[in-house]
mmCIF file of C-alpha atoms and ligand atoms in Angstrom:
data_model
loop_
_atom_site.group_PDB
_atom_site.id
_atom_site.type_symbol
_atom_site.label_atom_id
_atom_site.label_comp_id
_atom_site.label_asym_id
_atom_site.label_seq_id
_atom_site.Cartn_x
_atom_site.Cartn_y
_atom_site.Cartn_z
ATOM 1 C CA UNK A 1 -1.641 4.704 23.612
ATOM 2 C CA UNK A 2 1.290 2.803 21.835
ATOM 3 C CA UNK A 3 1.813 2.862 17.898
ATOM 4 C CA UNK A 4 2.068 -0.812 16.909
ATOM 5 C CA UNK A 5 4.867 -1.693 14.067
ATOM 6 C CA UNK A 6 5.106 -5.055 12.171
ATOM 7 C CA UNK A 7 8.691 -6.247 10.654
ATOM 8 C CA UNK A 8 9.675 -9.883 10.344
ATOM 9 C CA UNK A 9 13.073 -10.578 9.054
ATOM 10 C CA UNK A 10 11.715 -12.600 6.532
ATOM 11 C CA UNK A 11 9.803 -10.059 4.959
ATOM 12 C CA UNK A 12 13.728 -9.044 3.779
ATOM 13 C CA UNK A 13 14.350 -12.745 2.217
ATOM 14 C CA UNK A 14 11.461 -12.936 -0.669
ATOM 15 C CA UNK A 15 13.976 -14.673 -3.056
ATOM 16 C CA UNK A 16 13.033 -12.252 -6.452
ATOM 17 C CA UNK A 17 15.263 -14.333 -8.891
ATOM 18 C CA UNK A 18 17.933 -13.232 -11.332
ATOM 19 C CA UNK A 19 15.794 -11.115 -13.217
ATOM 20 C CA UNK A 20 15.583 -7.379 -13.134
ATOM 21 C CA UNK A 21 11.803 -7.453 -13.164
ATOM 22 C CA UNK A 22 11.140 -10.455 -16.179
ATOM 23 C CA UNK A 23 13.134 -13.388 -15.392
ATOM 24 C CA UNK A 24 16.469 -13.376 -16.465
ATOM 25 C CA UNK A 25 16.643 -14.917 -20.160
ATOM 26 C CA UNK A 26 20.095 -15.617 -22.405
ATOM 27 C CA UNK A 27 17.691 -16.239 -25.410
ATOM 28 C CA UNK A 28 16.005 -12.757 -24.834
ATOM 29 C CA UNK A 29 19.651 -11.309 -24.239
ATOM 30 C CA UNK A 30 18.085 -10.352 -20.483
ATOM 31 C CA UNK A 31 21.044 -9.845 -17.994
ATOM 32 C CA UNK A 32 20.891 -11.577 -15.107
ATOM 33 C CA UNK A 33 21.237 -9.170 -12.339
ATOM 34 C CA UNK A 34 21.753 -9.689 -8.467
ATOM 35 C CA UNK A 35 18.824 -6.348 -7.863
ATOM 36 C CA UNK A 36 15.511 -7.294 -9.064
ATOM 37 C CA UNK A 37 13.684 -3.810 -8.980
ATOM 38 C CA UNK A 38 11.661 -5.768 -6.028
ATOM 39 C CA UNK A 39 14.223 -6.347 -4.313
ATOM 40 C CA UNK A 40 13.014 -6.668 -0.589
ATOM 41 C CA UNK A 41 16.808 -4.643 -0.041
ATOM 42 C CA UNK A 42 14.717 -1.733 -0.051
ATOM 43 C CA UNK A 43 12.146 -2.551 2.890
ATOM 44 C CA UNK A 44 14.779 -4.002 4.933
ATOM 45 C CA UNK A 45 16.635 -0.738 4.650
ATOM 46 C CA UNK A 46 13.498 1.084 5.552
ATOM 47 C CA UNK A 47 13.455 -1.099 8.973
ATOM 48 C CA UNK A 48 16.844 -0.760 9.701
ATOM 49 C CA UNK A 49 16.586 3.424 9.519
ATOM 50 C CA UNK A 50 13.353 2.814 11.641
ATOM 51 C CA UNK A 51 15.940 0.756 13.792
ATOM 52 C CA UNK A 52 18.755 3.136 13.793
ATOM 53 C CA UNK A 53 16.899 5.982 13.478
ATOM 54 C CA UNK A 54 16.124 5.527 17.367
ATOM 55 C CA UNK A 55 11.778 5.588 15.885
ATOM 56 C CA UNK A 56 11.624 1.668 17.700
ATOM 57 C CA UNK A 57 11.612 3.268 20.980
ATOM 58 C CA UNK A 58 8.472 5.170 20.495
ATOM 59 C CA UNK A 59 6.866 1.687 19.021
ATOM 60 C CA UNK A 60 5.437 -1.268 20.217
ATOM 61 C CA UNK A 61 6.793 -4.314 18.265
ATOM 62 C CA UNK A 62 4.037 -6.713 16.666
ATOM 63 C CA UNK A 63 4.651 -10.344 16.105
ATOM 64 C CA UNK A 64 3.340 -11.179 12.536
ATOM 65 C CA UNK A 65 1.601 -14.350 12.224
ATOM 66 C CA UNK A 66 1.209 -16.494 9.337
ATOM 67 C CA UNK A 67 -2.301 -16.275 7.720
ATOM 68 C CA UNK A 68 -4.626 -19.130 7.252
ATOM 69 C CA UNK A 69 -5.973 -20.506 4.220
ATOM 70 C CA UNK A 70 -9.208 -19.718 5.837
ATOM 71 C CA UNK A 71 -7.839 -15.866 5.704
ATOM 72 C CA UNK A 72 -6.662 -15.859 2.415
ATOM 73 C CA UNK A 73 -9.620 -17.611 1.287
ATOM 74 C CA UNK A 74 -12.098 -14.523 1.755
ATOM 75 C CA UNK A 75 -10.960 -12.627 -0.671
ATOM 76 C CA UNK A 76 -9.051 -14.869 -3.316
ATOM 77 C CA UNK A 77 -10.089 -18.281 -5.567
ATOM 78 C CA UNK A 78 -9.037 -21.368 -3.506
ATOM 79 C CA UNK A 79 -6.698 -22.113 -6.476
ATOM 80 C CA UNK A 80 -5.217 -19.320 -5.990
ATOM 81 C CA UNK A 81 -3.857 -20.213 -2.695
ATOM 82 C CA UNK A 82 -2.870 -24.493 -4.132
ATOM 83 C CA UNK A 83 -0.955 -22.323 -7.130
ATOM 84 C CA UNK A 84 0.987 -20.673 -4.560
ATOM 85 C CA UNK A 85 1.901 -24.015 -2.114
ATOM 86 C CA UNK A 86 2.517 -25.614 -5.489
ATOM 87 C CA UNK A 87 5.277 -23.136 -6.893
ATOM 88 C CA UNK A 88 6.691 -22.413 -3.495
ATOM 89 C CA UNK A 89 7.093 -26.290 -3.391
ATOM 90 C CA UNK A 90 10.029 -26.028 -6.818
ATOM 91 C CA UNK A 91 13.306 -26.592 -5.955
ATOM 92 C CA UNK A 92 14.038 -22.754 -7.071
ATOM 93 C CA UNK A 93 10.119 -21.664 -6.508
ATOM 94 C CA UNK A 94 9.420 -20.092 -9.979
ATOM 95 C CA UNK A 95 6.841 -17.439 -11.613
ATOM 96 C CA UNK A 96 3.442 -16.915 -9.578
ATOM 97 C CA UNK A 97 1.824 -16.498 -13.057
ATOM 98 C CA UNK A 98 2.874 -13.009 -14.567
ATOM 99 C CA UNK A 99 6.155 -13.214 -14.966
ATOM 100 C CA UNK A 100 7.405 -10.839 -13.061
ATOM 101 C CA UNK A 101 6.208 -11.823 -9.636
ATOM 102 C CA UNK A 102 8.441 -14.553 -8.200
ATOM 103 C CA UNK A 103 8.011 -16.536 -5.348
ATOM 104 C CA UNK A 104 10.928 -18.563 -4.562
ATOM 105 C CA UNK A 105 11.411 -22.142 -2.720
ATOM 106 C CA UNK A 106 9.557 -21.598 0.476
ATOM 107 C CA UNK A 107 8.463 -18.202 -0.254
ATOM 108 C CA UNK A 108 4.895 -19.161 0.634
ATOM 109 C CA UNK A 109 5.151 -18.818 4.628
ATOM 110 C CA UNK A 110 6.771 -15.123 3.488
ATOM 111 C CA UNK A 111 3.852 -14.060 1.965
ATOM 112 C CA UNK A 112 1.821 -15.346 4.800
ATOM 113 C CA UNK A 113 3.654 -13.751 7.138
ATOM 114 C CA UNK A 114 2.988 -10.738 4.986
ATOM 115 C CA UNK A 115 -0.945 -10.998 4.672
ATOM 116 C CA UNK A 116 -1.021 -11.960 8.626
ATOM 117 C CA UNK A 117 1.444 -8.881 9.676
ATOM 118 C CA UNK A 118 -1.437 -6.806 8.321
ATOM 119 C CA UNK A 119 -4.113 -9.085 10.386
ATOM 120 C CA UNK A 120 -2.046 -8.942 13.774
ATOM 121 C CA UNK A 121 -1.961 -4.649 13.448
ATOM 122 C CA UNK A 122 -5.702 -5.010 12.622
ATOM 123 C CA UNK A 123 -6.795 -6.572 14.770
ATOM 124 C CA UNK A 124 -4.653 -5.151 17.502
ATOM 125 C CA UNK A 125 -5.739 -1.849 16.355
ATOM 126 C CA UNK A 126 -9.434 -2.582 16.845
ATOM 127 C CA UNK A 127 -8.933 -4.322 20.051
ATOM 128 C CA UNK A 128 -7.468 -1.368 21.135
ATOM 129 C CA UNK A 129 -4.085 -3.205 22.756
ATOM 130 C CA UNK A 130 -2.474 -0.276 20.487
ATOM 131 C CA UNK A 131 -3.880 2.926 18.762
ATOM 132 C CA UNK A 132 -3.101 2.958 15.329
ATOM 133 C CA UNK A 133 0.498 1.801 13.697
ATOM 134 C CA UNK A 134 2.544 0.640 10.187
ATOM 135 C CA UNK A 135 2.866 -2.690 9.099
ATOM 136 C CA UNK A 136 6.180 -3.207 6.852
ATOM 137 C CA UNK A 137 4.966 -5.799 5.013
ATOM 138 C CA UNK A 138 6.615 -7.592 1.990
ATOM 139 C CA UNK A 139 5.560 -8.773 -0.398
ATOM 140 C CA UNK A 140 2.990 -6.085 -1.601
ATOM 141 C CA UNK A 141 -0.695 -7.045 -2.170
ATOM 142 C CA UNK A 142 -2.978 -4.247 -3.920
ATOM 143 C CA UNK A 143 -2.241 -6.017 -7.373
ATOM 144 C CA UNK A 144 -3.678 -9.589 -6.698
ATOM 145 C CA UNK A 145 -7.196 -9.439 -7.197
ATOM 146 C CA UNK A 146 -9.381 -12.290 -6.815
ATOM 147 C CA UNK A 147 -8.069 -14.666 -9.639
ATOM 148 C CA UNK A 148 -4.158 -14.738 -8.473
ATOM 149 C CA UNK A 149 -0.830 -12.914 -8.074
ATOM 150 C CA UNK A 150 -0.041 -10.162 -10.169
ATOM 151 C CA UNK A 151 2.773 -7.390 -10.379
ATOM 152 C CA UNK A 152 5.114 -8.338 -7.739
ATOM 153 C CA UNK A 153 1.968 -8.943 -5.099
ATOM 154 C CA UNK A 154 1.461 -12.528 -4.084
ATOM 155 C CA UNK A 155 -2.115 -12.039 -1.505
ATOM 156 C CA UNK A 156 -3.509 -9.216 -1.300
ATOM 157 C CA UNK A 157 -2.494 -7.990 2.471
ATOM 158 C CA UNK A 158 -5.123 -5.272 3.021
ATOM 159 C CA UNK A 159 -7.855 -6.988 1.556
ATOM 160 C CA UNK A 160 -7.027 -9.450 3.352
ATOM 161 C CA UNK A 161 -6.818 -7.248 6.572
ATOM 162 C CA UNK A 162 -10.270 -5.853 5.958
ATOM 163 C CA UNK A 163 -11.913 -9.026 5.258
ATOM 164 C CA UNK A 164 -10.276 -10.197 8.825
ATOM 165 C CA UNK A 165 -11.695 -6.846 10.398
ATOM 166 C CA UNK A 166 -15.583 -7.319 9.083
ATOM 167 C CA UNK A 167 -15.979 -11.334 9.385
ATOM 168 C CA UNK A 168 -14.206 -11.943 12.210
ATOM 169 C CA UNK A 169 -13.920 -8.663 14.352
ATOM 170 C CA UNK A 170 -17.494 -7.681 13.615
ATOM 171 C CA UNK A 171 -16.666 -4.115 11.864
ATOM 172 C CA UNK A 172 -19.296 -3.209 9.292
ATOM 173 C CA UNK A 173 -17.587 -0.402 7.316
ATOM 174 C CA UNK A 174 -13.161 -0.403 6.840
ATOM 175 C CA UNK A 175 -12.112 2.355 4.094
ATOM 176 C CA UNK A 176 -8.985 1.496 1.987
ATOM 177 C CA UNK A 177 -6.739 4.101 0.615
ATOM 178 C CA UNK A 178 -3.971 3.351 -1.365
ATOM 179 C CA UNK A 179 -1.426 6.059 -2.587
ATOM 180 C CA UNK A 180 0.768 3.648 -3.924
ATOM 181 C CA UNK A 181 1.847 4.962 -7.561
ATOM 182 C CA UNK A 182 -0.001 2.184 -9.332
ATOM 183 C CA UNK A 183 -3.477 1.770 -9.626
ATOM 184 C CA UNK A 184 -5.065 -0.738 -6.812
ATOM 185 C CA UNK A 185 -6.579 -2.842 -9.182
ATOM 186 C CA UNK A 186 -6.522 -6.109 -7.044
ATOM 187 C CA UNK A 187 -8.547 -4.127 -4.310
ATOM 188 C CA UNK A 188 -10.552 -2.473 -6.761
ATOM 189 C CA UNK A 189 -11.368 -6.107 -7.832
ATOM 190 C CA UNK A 190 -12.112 -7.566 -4.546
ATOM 191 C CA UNK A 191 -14.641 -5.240 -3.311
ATOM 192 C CA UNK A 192 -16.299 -4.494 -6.786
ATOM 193 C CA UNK A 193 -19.578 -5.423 -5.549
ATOM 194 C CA UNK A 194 -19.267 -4.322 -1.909
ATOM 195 C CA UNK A 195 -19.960 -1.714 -0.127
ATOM 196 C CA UNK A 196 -18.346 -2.755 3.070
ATOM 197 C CA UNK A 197 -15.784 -1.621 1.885
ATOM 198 C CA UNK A 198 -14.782 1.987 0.449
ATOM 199 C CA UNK A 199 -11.386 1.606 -1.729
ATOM 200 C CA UNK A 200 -10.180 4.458 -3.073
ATOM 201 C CA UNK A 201 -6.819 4.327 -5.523
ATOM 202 C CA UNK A 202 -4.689 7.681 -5.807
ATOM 203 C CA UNK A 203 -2.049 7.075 -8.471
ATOM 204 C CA UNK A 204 -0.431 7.394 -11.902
ATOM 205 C CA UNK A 205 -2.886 7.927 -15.046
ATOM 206 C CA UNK A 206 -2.184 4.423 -17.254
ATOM 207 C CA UNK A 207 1.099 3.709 -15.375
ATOM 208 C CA UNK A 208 0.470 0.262 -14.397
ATOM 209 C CA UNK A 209 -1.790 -2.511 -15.042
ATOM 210 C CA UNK A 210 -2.944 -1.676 -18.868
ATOM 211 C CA UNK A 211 -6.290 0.125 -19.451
ATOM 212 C CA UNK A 212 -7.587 0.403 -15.575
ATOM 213 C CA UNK A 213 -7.899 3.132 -13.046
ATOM 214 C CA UNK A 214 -10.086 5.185 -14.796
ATOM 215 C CA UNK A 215 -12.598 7.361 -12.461
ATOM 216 C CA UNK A 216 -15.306 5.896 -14.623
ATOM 217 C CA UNK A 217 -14.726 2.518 -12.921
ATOM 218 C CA UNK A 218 -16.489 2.686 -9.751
ATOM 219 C CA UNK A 219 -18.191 -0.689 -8.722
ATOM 220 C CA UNK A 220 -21.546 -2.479 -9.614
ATOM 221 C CA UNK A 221 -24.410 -3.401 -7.983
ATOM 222 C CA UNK A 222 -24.377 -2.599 -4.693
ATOM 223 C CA UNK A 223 -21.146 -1.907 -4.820
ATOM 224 C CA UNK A 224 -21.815 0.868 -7.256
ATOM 225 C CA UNK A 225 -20.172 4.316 -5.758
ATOM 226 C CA UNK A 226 -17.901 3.061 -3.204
ATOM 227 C CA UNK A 227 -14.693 2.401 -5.717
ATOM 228 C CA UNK A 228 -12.821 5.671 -6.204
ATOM 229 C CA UNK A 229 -10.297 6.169 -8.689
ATOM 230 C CA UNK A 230 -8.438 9.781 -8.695
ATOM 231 C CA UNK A 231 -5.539 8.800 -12.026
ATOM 232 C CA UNK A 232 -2.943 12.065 -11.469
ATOM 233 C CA UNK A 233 -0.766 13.196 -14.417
ATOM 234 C CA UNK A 234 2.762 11.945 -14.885
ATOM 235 C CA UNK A 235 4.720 14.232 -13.360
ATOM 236 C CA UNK A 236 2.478 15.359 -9.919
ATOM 237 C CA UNK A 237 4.312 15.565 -6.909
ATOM 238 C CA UNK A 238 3.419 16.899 -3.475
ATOM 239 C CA UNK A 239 0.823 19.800 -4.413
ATOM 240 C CA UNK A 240 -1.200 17.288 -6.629
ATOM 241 C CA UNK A 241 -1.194 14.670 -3.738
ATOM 242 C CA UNK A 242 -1.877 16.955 -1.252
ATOM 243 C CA UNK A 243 -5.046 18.987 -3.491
ATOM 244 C CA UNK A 244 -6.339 14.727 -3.836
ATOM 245 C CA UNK A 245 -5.759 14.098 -0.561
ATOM 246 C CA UNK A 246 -7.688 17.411 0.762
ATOM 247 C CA UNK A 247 -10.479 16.885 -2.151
ATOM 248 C CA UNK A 248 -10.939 13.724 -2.828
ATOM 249 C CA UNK A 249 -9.760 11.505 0.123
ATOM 250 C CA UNK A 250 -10.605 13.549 3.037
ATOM 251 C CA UNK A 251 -14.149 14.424 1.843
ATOM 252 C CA UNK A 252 -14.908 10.530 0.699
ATOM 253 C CA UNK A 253 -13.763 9.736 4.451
ATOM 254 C CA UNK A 254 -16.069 11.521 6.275
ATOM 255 C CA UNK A 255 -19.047 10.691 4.271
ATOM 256 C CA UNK A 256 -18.627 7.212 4.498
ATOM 257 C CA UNK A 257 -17.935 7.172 8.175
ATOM 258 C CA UNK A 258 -15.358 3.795 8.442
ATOM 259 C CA UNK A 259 -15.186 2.537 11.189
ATOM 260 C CA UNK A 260 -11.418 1.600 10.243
ATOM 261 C CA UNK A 261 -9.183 3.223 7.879
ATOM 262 C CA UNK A 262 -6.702 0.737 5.841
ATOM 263 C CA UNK A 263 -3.688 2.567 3.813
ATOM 264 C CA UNK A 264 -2.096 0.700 1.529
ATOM 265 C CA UNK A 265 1.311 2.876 2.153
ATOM 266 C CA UNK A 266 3.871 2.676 -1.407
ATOM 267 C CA UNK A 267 6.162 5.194 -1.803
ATOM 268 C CA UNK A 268 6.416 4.446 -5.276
ATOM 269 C CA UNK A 269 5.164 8.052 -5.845
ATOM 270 C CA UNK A 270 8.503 9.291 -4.829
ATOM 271 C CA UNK A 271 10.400 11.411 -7.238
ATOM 272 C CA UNK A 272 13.204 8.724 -7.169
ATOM 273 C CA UNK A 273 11.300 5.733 -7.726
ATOM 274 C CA UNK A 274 12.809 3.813 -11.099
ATOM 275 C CA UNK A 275 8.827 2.266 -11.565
ATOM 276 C CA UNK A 276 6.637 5.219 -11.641
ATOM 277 C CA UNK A 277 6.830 8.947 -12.756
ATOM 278 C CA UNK A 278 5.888 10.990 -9.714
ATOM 279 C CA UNK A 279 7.740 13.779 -7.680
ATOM 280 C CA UNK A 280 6.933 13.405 -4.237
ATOM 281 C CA UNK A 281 9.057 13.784 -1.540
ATOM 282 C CA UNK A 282 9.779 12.356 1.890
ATOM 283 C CA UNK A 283 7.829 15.887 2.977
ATOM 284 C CA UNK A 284 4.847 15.076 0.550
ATOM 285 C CA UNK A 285 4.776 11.988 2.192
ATOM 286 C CA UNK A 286 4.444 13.121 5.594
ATOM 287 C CA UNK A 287 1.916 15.650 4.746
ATOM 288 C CA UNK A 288 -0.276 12.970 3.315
ATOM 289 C CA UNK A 289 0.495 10.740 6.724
ATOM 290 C CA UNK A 290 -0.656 13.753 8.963
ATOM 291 C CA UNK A 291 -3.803 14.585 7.051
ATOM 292 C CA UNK A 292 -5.144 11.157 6.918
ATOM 293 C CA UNK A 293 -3.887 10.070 10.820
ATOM 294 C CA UNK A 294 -5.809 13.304 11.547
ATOM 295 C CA UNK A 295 -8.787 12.721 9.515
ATOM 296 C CA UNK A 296 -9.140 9.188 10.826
ATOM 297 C CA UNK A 297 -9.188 10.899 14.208
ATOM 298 C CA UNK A 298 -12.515 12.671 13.278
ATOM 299 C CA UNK A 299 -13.910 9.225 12.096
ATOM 300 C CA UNK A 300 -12.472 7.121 13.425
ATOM 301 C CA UNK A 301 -11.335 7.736 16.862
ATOM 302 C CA UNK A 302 -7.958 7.690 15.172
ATOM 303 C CA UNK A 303 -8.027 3.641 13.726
ATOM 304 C CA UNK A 304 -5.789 3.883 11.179
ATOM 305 C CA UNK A 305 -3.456 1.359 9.687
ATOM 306 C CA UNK A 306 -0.606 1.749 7.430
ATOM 307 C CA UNK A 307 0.235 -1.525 5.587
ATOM 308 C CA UNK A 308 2.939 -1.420 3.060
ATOM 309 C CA UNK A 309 2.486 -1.973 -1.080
ATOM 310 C CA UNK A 310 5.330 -1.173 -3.501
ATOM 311 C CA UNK A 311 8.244 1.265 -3.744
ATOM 312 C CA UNK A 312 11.628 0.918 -5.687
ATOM 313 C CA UNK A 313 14.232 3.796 -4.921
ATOM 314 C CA UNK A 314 16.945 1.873 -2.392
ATOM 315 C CA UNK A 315 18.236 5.215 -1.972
ATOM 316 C CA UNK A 316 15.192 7.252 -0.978
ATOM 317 C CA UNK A 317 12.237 4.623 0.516
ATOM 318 C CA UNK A 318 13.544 4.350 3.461
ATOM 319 C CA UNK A 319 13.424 8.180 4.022
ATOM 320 C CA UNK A 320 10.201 8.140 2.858
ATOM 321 C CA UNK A 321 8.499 5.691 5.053
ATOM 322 C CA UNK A 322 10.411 7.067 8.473
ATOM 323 C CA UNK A 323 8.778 10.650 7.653
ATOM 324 C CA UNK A 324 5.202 8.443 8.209
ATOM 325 C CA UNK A 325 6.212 6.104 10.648
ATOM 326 C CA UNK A 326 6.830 9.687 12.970
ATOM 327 C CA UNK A 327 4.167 11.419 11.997
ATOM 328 C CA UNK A 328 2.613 7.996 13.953
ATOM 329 C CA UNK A 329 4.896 8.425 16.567
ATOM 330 C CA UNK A 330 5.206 12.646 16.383
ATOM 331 C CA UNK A 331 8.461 12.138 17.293
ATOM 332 C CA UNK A 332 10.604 13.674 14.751
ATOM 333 C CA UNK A 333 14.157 11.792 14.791
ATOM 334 C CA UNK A 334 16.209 12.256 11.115
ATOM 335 C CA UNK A 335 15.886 14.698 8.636
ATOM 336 C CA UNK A 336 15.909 13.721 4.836
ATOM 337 C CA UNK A 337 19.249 14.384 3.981
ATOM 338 C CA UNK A 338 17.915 14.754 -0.078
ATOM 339 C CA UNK A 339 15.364 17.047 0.656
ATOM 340 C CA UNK A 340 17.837 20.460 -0.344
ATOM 341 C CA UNK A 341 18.378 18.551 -3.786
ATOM 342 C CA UNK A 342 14.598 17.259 -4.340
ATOM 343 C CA UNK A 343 13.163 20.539 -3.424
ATOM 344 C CA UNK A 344 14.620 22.281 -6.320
ATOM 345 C CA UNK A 345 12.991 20.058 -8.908
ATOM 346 C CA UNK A 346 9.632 21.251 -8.769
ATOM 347 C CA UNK A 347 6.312 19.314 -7.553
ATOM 348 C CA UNK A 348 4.910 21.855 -4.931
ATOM 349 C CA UNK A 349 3.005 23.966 -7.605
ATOM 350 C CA UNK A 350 -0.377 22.445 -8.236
ATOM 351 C CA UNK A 351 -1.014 22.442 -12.311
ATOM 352 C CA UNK A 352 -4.065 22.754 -14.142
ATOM 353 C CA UNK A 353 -4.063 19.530 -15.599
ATOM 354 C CA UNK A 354 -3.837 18.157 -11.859
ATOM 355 C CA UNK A 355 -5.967 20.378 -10.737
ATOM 356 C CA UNK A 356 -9.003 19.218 -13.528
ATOM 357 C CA UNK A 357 -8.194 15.616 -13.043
ATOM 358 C CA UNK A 358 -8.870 15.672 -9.018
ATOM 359 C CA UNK A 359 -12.008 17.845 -9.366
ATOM 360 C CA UNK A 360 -13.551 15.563 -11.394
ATOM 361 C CA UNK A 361 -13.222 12.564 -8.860
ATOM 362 C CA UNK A 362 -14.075 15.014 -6.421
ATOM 363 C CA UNK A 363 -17.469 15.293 -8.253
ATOM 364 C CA UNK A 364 -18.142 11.400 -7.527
ATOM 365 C CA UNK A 365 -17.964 11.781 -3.199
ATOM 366 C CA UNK A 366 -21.904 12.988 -3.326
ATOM 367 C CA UNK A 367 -22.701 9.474 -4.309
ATOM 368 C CA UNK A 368 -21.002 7.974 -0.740
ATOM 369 C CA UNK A 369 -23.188 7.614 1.793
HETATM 370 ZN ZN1 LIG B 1 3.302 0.371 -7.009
#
């Protein structure tokens, strides 16, 4: 069956400002700059190597469709929604309310787009028109919990997706992995009291938002269990993702039996990222890509659904995301041309410190059921 793939050329015109991730400010002596570290330059070159890389051919195109307020409304305030038509309604949009996540004039219908790109590859998925597939969204989503928007995420998209997927397609359990760098504290949010929904967070210890991600924060009530944080050392690269993925992520998986597997795919992990302090490469990537696309395969007869968060490196994303979009596809189609350099700097030896700090996550998978 086909691999579906979500791009809409507005994803690539989310208006970040003058601002290199504050706004620009003369009385701060911040330089305006024309590259906000969001940037959506950086997904749009990731579609164009999925374009020129020939990978389009081996994927079925999916039409994103704005979500409704209905949508959005399952998983954030109301007001959260009115702030959002409000600023996007300013001659030069403004601040969503952290000050580093803009949303220009009209920027709204982007992020809509964004939150129903992830809906349309959901819902195709479990329909079955396709079998599984990557959704290059933008803007990202895993930050914006409940309340609002929140580092550089306006809604969050696969929140939003899984809401879609147990209200309105009938699914009872969706799993949502996110190895972007930073921790998935919207999600984590979201579903704190639900266990519908499995989240689990791989990223940096303390690298972003303040004082969360800790494997001590794991949902209440009945919630209690299903949030799983594994916080990695600065400095891990593809060993400690891969010795997370095998002992953590795999393992939480197949206890909890989803019938839908969400990944909220950054590649802010990546050892050029300017946001993060993580060595993997486009290889550590696609190792993660395989293991999960085969795990969900055990599962969940291969339901799996890739729907992009953050990532910062111009130079190296795009190389990144093509080495998951064909493990999808299993066509292989360019090589990454920095891999000889990368390799050199370390990342595939597992440490100790990595090694202590996924074991004791691992401990917490007896309590999924
Ligand atoms: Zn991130």
């Amino acid at each position: 069956m086909s691999i579906g793939y979500v791009w809409n050329t507005l994803y690539g015109w989310m208006d970040t400002g003058t601002g290199s991730m504050m706004g620009a400010s003369v009385g701060a002596r911040l330089q305006p700059i024309t590259h906000h570290l969001a940037h959506p330059d950086t997904k749009r070159r990731f579609h164009e190597l999925v374009c020129a890389s020939g990978q389009l051919e081996h994927l079925r195109s999916i039409q994103a469709i704005k979500a409704t307020a209905e949508d959005i409304n399952r998983v954030h305030v109301p007001e959260h929604l009115q702030n959002m038509q409000r600023i996007s309604a300013l001659p030069a949009g403004g601040d969503a309310g952290d000050g580093v996540t803009m949303l220009g004039n009209g920027g709204l219908e982007i992020a809509l787009l964004s939150a129903g790109g992830a809906i349309e590859l959901t819902r195709k998925v479990v329909q079955g028109e396709v079998s599984s597939g990557y959704a290059l969204v933008n803007p990202p989503g895993h930050h914006a919990p409940r309340q609002g928007a929140l580092g550089f995420c306006v809604f969050n998209n696969t929140s939003v997706a899984a809401a879609y997927a147990r209200e309105v397609l009938g699914l009872k359990r969706v799993a949502i992995v996110d190895w972007d760098v930073h921790h998935g504290n919207g999600t984590q949010d979201i579903w704190w009291q639900d266990p519908s929904v499995l989240t689990i967070s791989l990223h940096q210890h303390l690298c972003y938002p303040a004082n969360l991600g800790y494997t001590t924060e794991r949902g209440e009530g009945d919630g209690h269990g299903y949030n799983l944080n594994v916080p990695l050392p600065p400095g891990g690269g593809n060993a400690a993702y891969r010795y997370a993925m095998e002992k953590v992520v795999v393992p939480a998986l197949h206890a909890y039996q989803p019938e839908l597997i969400i990944v909220g795919s950054g590649f802010d992990a990546s050892i050029m990222d300017p946001l993060a302090r993580m060595m993997v490469t486009a290889a550590g990537f696609r190792n993660l890509a395989r293991t999960i696309i085969d795990c969900a395969k055990d599962v969940c007869e291969g339901r799996i659904v890739f729907v992009q968060e953050g990532g910062y490196s111009p130079h190296y994303l795009p190389f990144c995301g093509l080495a998951v979009i064909e493990e999808l596809t299993q066509v292989r189609t360019v090589a990454d041309p920095f891999n000889d350099f990368l390799t050199t700097m370390g990342g595939d030896e597992l440490l100790t410190a990595e090694r202590e700090a996924v074991d004791s996550a691992a401990k917490l998978v007896r309590d999924i059921r």
